[in-house]
Protein backbone atom coordinates (compact mmCIF):
# COMPACT_ATOMS: atom_id res chain seq x y z
CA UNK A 1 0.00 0.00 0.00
CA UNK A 2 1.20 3.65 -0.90
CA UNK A 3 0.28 6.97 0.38
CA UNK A 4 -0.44 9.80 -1.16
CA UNK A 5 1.02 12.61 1.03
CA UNK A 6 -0.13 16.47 0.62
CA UNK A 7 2.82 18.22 -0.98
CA UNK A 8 2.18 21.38 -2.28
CA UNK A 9 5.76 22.67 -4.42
CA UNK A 10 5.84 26.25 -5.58
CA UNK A 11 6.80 25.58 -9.06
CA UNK A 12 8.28 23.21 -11.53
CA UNK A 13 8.48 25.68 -14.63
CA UNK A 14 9.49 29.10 -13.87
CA UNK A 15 10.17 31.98 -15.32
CA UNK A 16 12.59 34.33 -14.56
CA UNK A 17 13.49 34.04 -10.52
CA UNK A 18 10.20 33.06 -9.20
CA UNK A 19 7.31 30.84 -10.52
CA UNK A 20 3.76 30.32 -8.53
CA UNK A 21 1.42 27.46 -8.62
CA UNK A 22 -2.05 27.08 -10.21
CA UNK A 23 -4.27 25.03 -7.19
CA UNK A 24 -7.29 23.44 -7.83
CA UNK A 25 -9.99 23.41 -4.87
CA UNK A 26 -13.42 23.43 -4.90
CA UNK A 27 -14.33 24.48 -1.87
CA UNK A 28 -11.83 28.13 -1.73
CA UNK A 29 -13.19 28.56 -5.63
CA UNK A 30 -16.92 28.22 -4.73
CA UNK A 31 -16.68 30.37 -1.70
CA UNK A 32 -14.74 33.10 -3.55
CA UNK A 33 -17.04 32.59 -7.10
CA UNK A 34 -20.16 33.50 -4.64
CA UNK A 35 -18.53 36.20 -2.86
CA UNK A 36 -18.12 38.12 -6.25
CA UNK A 37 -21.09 36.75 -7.77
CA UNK A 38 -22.47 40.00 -7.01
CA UNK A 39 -19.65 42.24 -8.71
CA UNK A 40 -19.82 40.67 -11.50
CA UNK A 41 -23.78 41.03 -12.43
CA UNK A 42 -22.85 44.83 -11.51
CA UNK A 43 -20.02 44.51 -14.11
CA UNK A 44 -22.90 43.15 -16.57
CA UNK A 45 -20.90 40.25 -16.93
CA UNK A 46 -22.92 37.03 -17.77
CA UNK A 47 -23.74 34.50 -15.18
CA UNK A 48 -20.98 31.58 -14.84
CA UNK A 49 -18.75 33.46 -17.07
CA UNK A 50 -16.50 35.13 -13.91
CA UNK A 51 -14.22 32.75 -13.08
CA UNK A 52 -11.83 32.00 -10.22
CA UNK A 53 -8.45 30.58 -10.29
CA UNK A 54 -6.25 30.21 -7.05
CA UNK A 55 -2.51 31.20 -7.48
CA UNK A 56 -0.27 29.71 -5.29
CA UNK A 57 1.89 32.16 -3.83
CA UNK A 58 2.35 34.76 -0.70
CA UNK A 59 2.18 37.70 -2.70
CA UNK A 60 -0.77 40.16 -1.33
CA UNK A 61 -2.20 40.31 -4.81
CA UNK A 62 -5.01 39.82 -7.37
CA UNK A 63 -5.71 40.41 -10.57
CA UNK A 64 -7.90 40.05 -13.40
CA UNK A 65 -7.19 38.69 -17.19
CA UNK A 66 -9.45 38.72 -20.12
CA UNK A 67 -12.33 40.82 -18.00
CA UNK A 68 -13.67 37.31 -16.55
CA UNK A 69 -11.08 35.81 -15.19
CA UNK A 70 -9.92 36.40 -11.54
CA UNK A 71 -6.64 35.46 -10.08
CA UNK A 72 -6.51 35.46 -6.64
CA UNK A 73 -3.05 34.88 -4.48
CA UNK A 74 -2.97 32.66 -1.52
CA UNK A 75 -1.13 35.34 -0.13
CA UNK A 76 -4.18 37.61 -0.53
CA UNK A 77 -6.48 35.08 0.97
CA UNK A 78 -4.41 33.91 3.93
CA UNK A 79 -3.28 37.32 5.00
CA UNK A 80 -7.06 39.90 4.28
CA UNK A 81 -8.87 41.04 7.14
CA UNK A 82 -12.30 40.27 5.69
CA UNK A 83 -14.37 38.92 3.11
CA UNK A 84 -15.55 42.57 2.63
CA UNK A 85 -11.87 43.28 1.84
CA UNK A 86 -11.63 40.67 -1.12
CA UNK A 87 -14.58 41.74 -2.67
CA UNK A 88 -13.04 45.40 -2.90
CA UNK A 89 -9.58 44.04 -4.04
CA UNK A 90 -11.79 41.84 -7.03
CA UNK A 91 -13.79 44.79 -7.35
CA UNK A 92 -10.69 47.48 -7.78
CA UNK A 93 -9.12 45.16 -10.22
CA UNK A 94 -12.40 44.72 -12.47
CA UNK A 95 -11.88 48.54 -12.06
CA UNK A 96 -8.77 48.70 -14.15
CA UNK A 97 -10.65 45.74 -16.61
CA UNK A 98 -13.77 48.39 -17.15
CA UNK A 99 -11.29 51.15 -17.61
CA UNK A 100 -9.79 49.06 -20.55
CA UNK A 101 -6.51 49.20 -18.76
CA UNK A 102 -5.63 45.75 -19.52
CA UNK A 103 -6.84 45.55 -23.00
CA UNK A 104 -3.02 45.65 -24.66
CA UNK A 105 -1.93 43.24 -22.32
CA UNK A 106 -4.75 40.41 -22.33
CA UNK A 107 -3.52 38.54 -25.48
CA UNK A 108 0.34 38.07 -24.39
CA UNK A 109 -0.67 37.40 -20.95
CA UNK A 110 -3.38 34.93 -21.89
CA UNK A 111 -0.79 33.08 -24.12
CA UNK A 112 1.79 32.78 -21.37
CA UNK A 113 -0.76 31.65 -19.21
CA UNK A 114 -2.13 28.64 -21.35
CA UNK A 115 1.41 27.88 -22.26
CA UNK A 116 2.71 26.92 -18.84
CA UNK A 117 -0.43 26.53 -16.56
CA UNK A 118 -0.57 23.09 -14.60
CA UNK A 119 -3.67 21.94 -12.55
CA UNK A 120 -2.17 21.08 -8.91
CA UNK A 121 -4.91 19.94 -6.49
CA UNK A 122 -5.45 20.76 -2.47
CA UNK A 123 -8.00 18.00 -1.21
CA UNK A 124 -6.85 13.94 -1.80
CA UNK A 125 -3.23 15.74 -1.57
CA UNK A 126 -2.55 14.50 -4.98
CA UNK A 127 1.40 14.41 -4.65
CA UNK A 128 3.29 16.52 -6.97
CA UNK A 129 7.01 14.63 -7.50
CA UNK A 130 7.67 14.47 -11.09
CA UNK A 131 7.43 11.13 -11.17
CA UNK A 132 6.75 9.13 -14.15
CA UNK A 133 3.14 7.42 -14.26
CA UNK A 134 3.86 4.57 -16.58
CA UNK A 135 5.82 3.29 -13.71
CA UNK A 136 2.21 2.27 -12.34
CA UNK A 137 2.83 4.01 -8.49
CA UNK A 138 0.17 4.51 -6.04
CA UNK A 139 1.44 8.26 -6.22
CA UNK A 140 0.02 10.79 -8.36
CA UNK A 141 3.03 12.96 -10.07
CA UNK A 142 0.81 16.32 -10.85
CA UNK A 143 2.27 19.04 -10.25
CA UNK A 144 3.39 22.31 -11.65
CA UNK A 145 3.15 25.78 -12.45
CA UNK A 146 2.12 28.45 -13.84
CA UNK A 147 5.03 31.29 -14.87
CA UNK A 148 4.68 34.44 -12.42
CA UNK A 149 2.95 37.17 -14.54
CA UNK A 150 4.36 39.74 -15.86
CA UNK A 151 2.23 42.26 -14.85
CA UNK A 152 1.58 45.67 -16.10
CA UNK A 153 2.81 48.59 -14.60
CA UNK A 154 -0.15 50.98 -14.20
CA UNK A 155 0.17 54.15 -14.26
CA UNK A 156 -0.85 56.73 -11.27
CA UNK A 157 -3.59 57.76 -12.79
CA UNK A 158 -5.45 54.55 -13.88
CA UNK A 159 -4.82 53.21 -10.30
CA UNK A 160 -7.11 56.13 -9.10
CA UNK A 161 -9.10 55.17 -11.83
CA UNK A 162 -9.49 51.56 -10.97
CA UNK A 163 -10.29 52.64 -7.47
CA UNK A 164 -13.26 54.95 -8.66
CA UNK A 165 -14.34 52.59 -10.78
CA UNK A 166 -14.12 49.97 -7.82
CA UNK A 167 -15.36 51.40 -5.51
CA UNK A 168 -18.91 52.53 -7.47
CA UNK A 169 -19.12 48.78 -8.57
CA UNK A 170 -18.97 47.63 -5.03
CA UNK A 171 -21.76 50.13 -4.26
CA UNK A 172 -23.48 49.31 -7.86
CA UNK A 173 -23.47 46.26 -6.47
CA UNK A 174 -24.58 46.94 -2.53
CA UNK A 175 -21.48 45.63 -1.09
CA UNK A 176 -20.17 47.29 1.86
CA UNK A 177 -17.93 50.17 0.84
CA UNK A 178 -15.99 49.98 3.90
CA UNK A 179 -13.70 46.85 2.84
CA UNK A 180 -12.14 49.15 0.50
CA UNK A 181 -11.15 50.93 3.33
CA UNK A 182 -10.06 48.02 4.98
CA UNK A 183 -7.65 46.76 2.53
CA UNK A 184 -5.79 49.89 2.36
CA UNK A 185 -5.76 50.35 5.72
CA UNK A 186 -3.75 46.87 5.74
CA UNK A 187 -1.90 47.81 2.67
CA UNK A 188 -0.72 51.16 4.50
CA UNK A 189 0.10 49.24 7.50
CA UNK A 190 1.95 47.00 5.86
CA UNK A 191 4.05 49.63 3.00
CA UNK A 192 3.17 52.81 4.93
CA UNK A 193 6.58 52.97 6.46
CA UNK A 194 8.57 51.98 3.11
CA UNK A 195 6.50 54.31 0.99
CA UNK A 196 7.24 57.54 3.36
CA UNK A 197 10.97 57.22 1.83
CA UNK A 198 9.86 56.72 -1.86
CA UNK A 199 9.25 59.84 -4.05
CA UNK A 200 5.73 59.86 -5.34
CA UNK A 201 6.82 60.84 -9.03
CA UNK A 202 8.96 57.94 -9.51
CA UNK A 203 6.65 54.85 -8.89
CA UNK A 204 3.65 53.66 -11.30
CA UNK A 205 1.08 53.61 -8.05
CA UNK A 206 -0.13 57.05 -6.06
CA UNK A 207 0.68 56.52 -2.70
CA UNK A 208 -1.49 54.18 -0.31
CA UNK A 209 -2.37 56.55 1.53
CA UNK A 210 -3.61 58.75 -0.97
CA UNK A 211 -5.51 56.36 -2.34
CA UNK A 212 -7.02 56.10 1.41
CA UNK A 213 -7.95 59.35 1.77
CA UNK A 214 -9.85 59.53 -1.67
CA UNK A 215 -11.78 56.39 -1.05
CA UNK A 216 -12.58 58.03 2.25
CA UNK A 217 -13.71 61.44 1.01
CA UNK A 218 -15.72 59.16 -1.65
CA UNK A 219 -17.81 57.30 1.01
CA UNK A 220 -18.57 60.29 2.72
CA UNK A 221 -20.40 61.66 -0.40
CA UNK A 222 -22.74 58.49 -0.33
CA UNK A 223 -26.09 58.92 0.53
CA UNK A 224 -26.98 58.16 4.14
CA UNK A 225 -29.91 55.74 3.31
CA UNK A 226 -27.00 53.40 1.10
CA UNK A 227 -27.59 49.67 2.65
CA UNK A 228 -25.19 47.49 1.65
CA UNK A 229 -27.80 44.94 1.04
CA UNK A 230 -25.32 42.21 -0.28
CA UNK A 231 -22.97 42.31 2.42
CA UNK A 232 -21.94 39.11 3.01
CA UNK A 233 -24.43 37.00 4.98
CA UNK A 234 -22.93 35.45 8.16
CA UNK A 235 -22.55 32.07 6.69
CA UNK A 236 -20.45 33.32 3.95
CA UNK A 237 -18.18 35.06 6.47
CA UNK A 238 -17.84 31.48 8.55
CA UNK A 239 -17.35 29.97 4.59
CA UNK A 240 -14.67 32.56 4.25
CA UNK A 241 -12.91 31.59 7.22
CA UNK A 242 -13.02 28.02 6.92
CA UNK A 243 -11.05 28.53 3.33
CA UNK A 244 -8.27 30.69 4.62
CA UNK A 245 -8.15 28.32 7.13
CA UNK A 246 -7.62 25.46 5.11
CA UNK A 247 -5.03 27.46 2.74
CA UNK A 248 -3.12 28.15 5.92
CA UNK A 249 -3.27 24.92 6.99
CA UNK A 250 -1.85 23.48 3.95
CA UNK A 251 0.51 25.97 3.03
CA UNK A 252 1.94 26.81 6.60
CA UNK A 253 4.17 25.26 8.77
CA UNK A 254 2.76 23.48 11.64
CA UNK A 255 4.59 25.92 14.36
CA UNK A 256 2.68 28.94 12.47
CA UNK A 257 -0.81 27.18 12.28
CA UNK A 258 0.17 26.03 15.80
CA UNK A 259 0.80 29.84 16.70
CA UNK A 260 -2.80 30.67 14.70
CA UNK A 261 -4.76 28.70 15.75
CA UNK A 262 -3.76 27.43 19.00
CA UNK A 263 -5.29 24.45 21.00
CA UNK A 264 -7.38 26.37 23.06
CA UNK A 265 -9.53 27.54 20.14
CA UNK A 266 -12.09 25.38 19.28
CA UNK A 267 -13.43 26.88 16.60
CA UNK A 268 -14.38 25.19 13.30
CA UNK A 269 -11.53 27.06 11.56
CA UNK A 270 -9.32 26.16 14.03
CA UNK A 271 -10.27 22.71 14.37
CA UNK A 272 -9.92 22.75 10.42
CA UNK A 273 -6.34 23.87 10.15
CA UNK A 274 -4.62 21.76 12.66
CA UNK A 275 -6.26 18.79 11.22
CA UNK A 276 -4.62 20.01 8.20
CA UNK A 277 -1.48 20.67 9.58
CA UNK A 278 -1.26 17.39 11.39
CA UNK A 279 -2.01 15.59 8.15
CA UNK A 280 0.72 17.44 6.58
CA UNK A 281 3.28 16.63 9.34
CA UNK A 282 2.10 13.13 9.38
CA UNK A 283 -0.11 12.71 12.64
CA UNK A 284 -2.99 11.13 10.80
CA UNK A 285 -4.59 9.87 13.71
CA UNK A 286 -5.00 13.33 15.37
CA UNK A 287 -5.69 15.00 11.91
CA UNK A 288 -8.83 11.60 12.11
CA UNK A 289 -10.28 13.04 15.53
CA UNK A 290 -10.13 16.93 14.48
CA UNK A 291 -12.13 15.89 11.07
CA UNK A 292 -14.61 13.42 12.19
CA UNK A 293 -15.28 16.46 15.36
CA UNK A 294 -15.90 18.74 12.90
CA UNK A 295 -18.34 16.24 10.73
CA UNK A 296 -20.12 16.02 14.15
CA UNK A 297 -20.82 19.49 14.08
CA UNK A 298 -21.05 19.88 10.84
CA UNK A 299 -22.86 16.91 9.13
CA UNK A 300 -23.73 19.01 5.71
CA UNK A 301 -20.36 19.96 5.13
CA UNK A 302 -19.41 18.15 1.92
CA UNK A 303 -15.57 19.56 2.14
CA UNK A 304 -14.81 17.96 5.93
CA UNK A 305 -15.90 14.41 4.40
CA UNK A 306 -13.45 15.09 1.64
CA UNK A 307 -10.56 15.26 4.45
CA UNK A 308 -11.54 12.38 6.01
CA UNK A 309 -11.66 10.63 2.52
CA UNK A 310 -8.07 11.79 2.01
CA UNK A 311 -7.24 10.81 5.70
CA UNK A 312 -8.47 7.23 5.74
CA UNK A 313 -7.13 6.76 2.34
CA UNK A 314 -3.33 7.68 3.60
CA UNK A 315 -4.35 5.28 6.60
CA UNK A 316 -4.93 2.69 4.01
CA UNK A 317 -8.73 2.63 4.78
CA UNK A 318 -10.04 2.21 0.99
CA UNK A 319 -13.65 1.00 2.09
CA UNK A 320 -13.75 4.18 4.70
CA UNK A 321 -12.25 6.46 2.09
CA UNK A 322 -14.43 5.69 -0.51
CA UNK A 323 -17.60 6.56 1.47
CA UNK A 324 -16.06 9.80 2.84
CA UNK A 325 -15.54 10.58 -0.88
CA UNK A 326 -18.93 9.66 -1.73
CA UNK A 327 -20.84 11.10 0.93
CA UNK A 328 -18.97 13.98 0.00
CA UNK A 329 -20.61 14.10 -3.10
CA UNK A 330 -23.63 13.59 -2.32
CA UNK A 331 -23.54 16.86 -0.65
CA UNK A 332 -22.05 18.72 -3.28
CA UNK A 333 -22.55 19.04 -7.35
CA UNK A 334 -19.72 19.85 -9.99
CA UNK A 335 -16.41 18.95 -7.58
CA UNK A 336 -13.95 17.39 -10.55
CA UNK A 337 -10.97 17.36 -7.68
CA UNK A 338 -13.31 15.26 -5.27
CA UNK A 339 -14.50 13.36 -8.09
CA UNK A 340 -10.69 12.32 -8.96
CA UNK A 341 -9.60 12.03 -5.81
CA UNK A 342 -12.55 9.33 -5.63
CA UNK A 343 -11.58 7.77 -8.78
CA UNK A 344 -8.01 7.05 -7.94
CA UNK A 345 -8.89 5.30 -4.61
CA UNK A 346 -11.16 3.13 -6.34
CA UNK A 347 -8.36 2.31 -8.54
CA UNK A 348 -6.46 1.76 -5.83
CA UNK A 349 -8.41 -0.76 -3.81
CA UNK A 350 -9.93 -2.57 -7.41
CA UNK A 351 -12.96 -3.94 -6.26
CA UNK A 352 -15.41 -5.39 -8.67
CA UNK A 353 -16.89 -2.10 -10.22
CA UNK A 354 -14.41 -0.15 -9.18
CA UNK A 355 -12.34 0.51 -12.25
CA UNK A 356 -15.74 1.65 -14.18
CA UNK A 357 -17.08 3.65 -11.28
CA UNK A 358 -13.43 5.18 -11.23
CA UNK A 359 -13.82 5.79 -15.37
CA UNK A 360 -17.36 7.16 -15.13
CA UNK A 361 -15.85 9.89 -12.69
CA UNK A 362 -13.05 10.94 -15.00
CA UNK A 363 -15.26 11.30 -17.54
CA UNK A 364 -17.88 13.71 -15.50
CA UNK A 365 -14.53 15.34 -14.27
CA UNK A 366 -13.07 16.13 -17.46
CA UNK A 367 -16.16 17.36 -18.56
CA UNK A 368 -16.36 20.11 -15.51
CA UNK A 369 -12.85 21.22 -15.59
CA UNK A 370 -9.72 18.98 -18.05
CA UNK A 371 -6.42 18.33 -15.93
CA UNK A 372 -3.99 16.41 -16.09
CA UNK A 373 -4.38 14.47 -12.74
CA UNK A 374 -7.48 12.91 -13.90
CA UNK A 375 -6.07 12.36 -16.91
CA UNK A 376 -3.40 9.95 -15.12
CA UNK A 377 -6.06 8.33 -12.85
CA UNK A 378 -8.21 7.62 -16.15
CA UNK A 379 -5.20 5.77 -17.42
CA UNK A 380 -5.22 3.87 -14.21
CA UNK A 381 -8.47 3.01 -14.43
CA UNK A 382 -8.40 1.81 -18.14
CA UNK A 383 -6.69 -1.75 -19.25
CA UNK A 384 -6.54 -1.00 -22.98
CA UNK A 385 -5.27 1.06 -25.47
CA UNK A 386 -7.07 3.75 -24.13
CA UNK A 387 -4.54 3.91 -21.33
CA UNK A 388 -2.03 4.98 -23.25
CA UNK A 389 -4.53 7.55 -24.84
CA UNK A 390 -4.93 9.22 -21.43
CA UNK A 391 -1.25 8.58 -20.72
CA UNK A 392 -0.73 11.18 -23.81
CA UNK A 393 -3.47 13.85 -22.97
CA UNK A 394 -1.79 13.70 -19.47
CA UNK A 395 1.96 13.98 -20.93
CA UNK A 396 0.39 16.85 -23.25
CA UNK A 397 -0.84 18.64 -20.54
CA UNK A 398 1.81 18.57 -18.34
CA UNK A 399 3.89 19.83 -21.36
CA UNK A 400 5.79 16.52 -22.15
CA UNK A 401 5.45 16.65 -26.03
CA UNK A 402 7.70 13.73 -27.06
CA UNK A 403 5.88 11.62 -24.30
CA UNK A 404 2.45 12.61 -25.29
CA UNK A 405 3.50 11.54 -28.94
CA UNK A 406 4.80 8.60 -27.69
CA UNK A 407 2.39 7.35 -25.72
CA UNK A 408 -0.24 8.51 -28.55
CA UNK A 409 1.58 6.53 -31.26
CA UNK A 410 1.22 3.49 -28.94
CA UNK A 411 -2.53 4.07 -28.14
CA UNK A 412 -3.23 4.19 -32.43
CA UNK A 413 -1.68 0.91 -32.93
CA UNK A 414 -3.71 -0.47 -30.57
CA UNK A 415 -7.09 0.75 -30.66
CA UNK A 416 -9.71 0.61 -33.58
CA UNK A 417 -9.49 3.49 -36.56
CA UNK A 418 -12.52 6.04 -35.93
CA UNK A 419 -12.82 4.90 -32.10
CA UNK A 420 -12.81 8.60 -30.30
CA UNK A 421 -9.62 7.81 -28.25
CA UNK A 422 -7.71 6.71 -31.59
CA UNK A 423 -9.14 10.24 -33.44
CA UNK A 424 -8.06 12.18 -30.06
CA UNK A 425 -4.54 10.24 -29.96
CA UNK A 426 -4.22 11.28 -33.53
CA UNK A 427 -4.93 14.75 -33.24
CA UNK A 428 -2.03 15.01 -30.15
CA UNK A 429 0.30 13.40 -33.34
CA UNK A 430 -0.85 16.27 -35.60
């Protein structure tokens, strides 16, 4: 029996001295998709069509390509005071999209992007190690990365732009105003004493705490009936909390989750990360009785039962896993990362059934959201030539083009002409 540990590596491709990871989750992508939900039908942007992609990497930053998609840092999420915050960090940065600020740089941006973006995946801690998965291991090799951006250099004067433009779609939208003022307040706190020795004329952004004082002076000018009827609700702001909690726990060390979230909260959040942590660190029994006391609590919660799925797997619990995974499910719609993880533990423990169950979630997976981890669990799961078909579209994914070919020549010799694996392996030759 093999484990799959949760190993989450900054980078495999980089570009110039840094790189930053692209990580899958469905639970930190939901929560953050319906936090700007509203922002985006104030930025007449068409339902489903704002998207959300976590970047792996401290950096206190956002940004947003192509006018519907949103990159969001780990750094941003672990580190901001407040959902209310986010929302006016999304909302400044569809700012500088409305003001056509990033129309010049969308197509060479977009084109580095698809050429080196990787799916990684928090969750089943599907292992990222390089590894090569004809070798038939009960690891997953999937990582890698996504090139740090290049990112434009805006100019003073279409950063107060952006922040106008923000800050009247937050209220377009009847967000509170006030995380606007939040984030810069944290932004100040955090530059304020580096920007007092930086001359004003010689950097790209006006000074935090100009910016401050105009979104100040702005608020003040609304009208004194202005509810900010879609505030976030206090579920969302529990949601919120459980996410950066998990992203901490993950990405943390366990002294600093320790120092976070110490034993003597009890909070879900708390309870969250340490289980986390511990599962990181390798206690997987503790990690066990922090999960199944938060499923106790929480019986609805379709992301704790993925943990425990994850945690009985690495205990070598298949028969326990699997039901975590499912119940999961169950309790959720459109999860393509709990649907894999699923599907390699059934191909794992290869049960009677298993191996199509395991094939019929790649498929629905693929369908949601194509990566290349459930492209190497479909091979798993397969015992023909169509193996080496989903060997290929994993090897193409991941980059690989002389193993994709490979692996595509072999899957054409052995499957039948017209088949839609054999016209899919041919069009990877071509």
């Amino acid at each position: 029996m093999r484990k799959i540990f949760v190993l989450l590596l900054a980078a495999v491709f980089s570009f110039s001295a840094r790189a930053a990871s692209i990580i899958n989750d469905t639970e930190t992508e939901r929560v953050i998709t319906e936090l700007i939900a509203p922002l985006a039908k104030a930025a007449n942007i068409p339902d489903g069509r704002l998207r959300v992609h976590i970047v792996g990497d401290n950096q206190f930053n956002a940004f947003v390509m192509g006018g519907e998609d949103v990159y969001v840092y780990t750094g941003l999420l672990t580190q901001i005071k407040s959902p209310d915050a986010l929302q006016a960090v999304v909302a400044h940065e569809l700012g500088h999209t409305l003001g056509g600020h990033m129309t010049q740089m969308t197509d060479r941006m977009s084109a580095e992007m698809t050429r080196t973006m990787l799916i990684q995946a928090l969750g089943v801690g599907l292992m990222a190690v390089g590894g090569d998965p004809s070798l038939g291991a009960g690891v997953l090799a999937g990582s890698s990365g996504v090139a740090q951006q290049s990112m434009l250099a805006f100019t003073r004067d279409e950063e107060r732009i952006a922040d106008d433009m923000g800050l009247k779609l937050l209220i377009r939208a009847k967000l509170n105003p006030d995380g606007f003022v939040q984030v810069l307040e944290q932004m100040e706190h955090m530059t304020g004493a580096l920007e007092s020795r930086i001359n004003p004329n010689r950097i790209n952004h006006p000074l935090t705490m100009e910016r401050l004082n105009n979104v100040r002076a702005h608020i003040e000018t609304l009208d004194s009936d202005y509810t900010p009827d879609n505030a976030p609700s206090d579920a969302q702001r529990r949601e919120f909390e459980l996410v950066r909690a998990k992203l901490i726990g993950y990405l943390d060390s366990a002294a600093n989750v320790a120092t976070a979230y110490p034993n003597s909260d009890t909070s879900d959040a708390a309870l969250y990360a340490r289980a986390i942590a511990r599962m990181q660190v390798g206690n997987l029994a503790d990690a066990r009785v922090g999960t199944l006391t938060l499923i106790s609590r929480n019986p609805d919660n379709p992301y704790f039962y993925e943990l425990l799925g994850d945690l009985e797997y690495q205990l070598g619990h298949y028969d326990d896993s699997v039901d975590a995974y499912e119940k999961s499910l169950t309790l959720t719609d459109n999860a393509p990362q709990i649907e894999t993880a699923l599907a390699l533990v059934l191909t794992e423990r290869n049960k009677p059934g298993d191996r199509d169950r395991a094939i019929e979630l790649c498929k629905r997976a693929l369908l949601a959201a194509p990566g290349p981890l459930t492209f190497w669990v479909l091979a798993r799961a397969y015992d023909d030539g169509r193996a080496d078909w989903a060997r290929a579209e994993y090897y193409n994914m991941m980059g690989k083009k002389d193993m994709a070919h490979e692996y595509a020549r072999r899957a054409i010799k052995s499957l039948k002409p017209g088949t839609p694996e054999y016209i899919k392996s041919s069009d990877l030759l071509n």
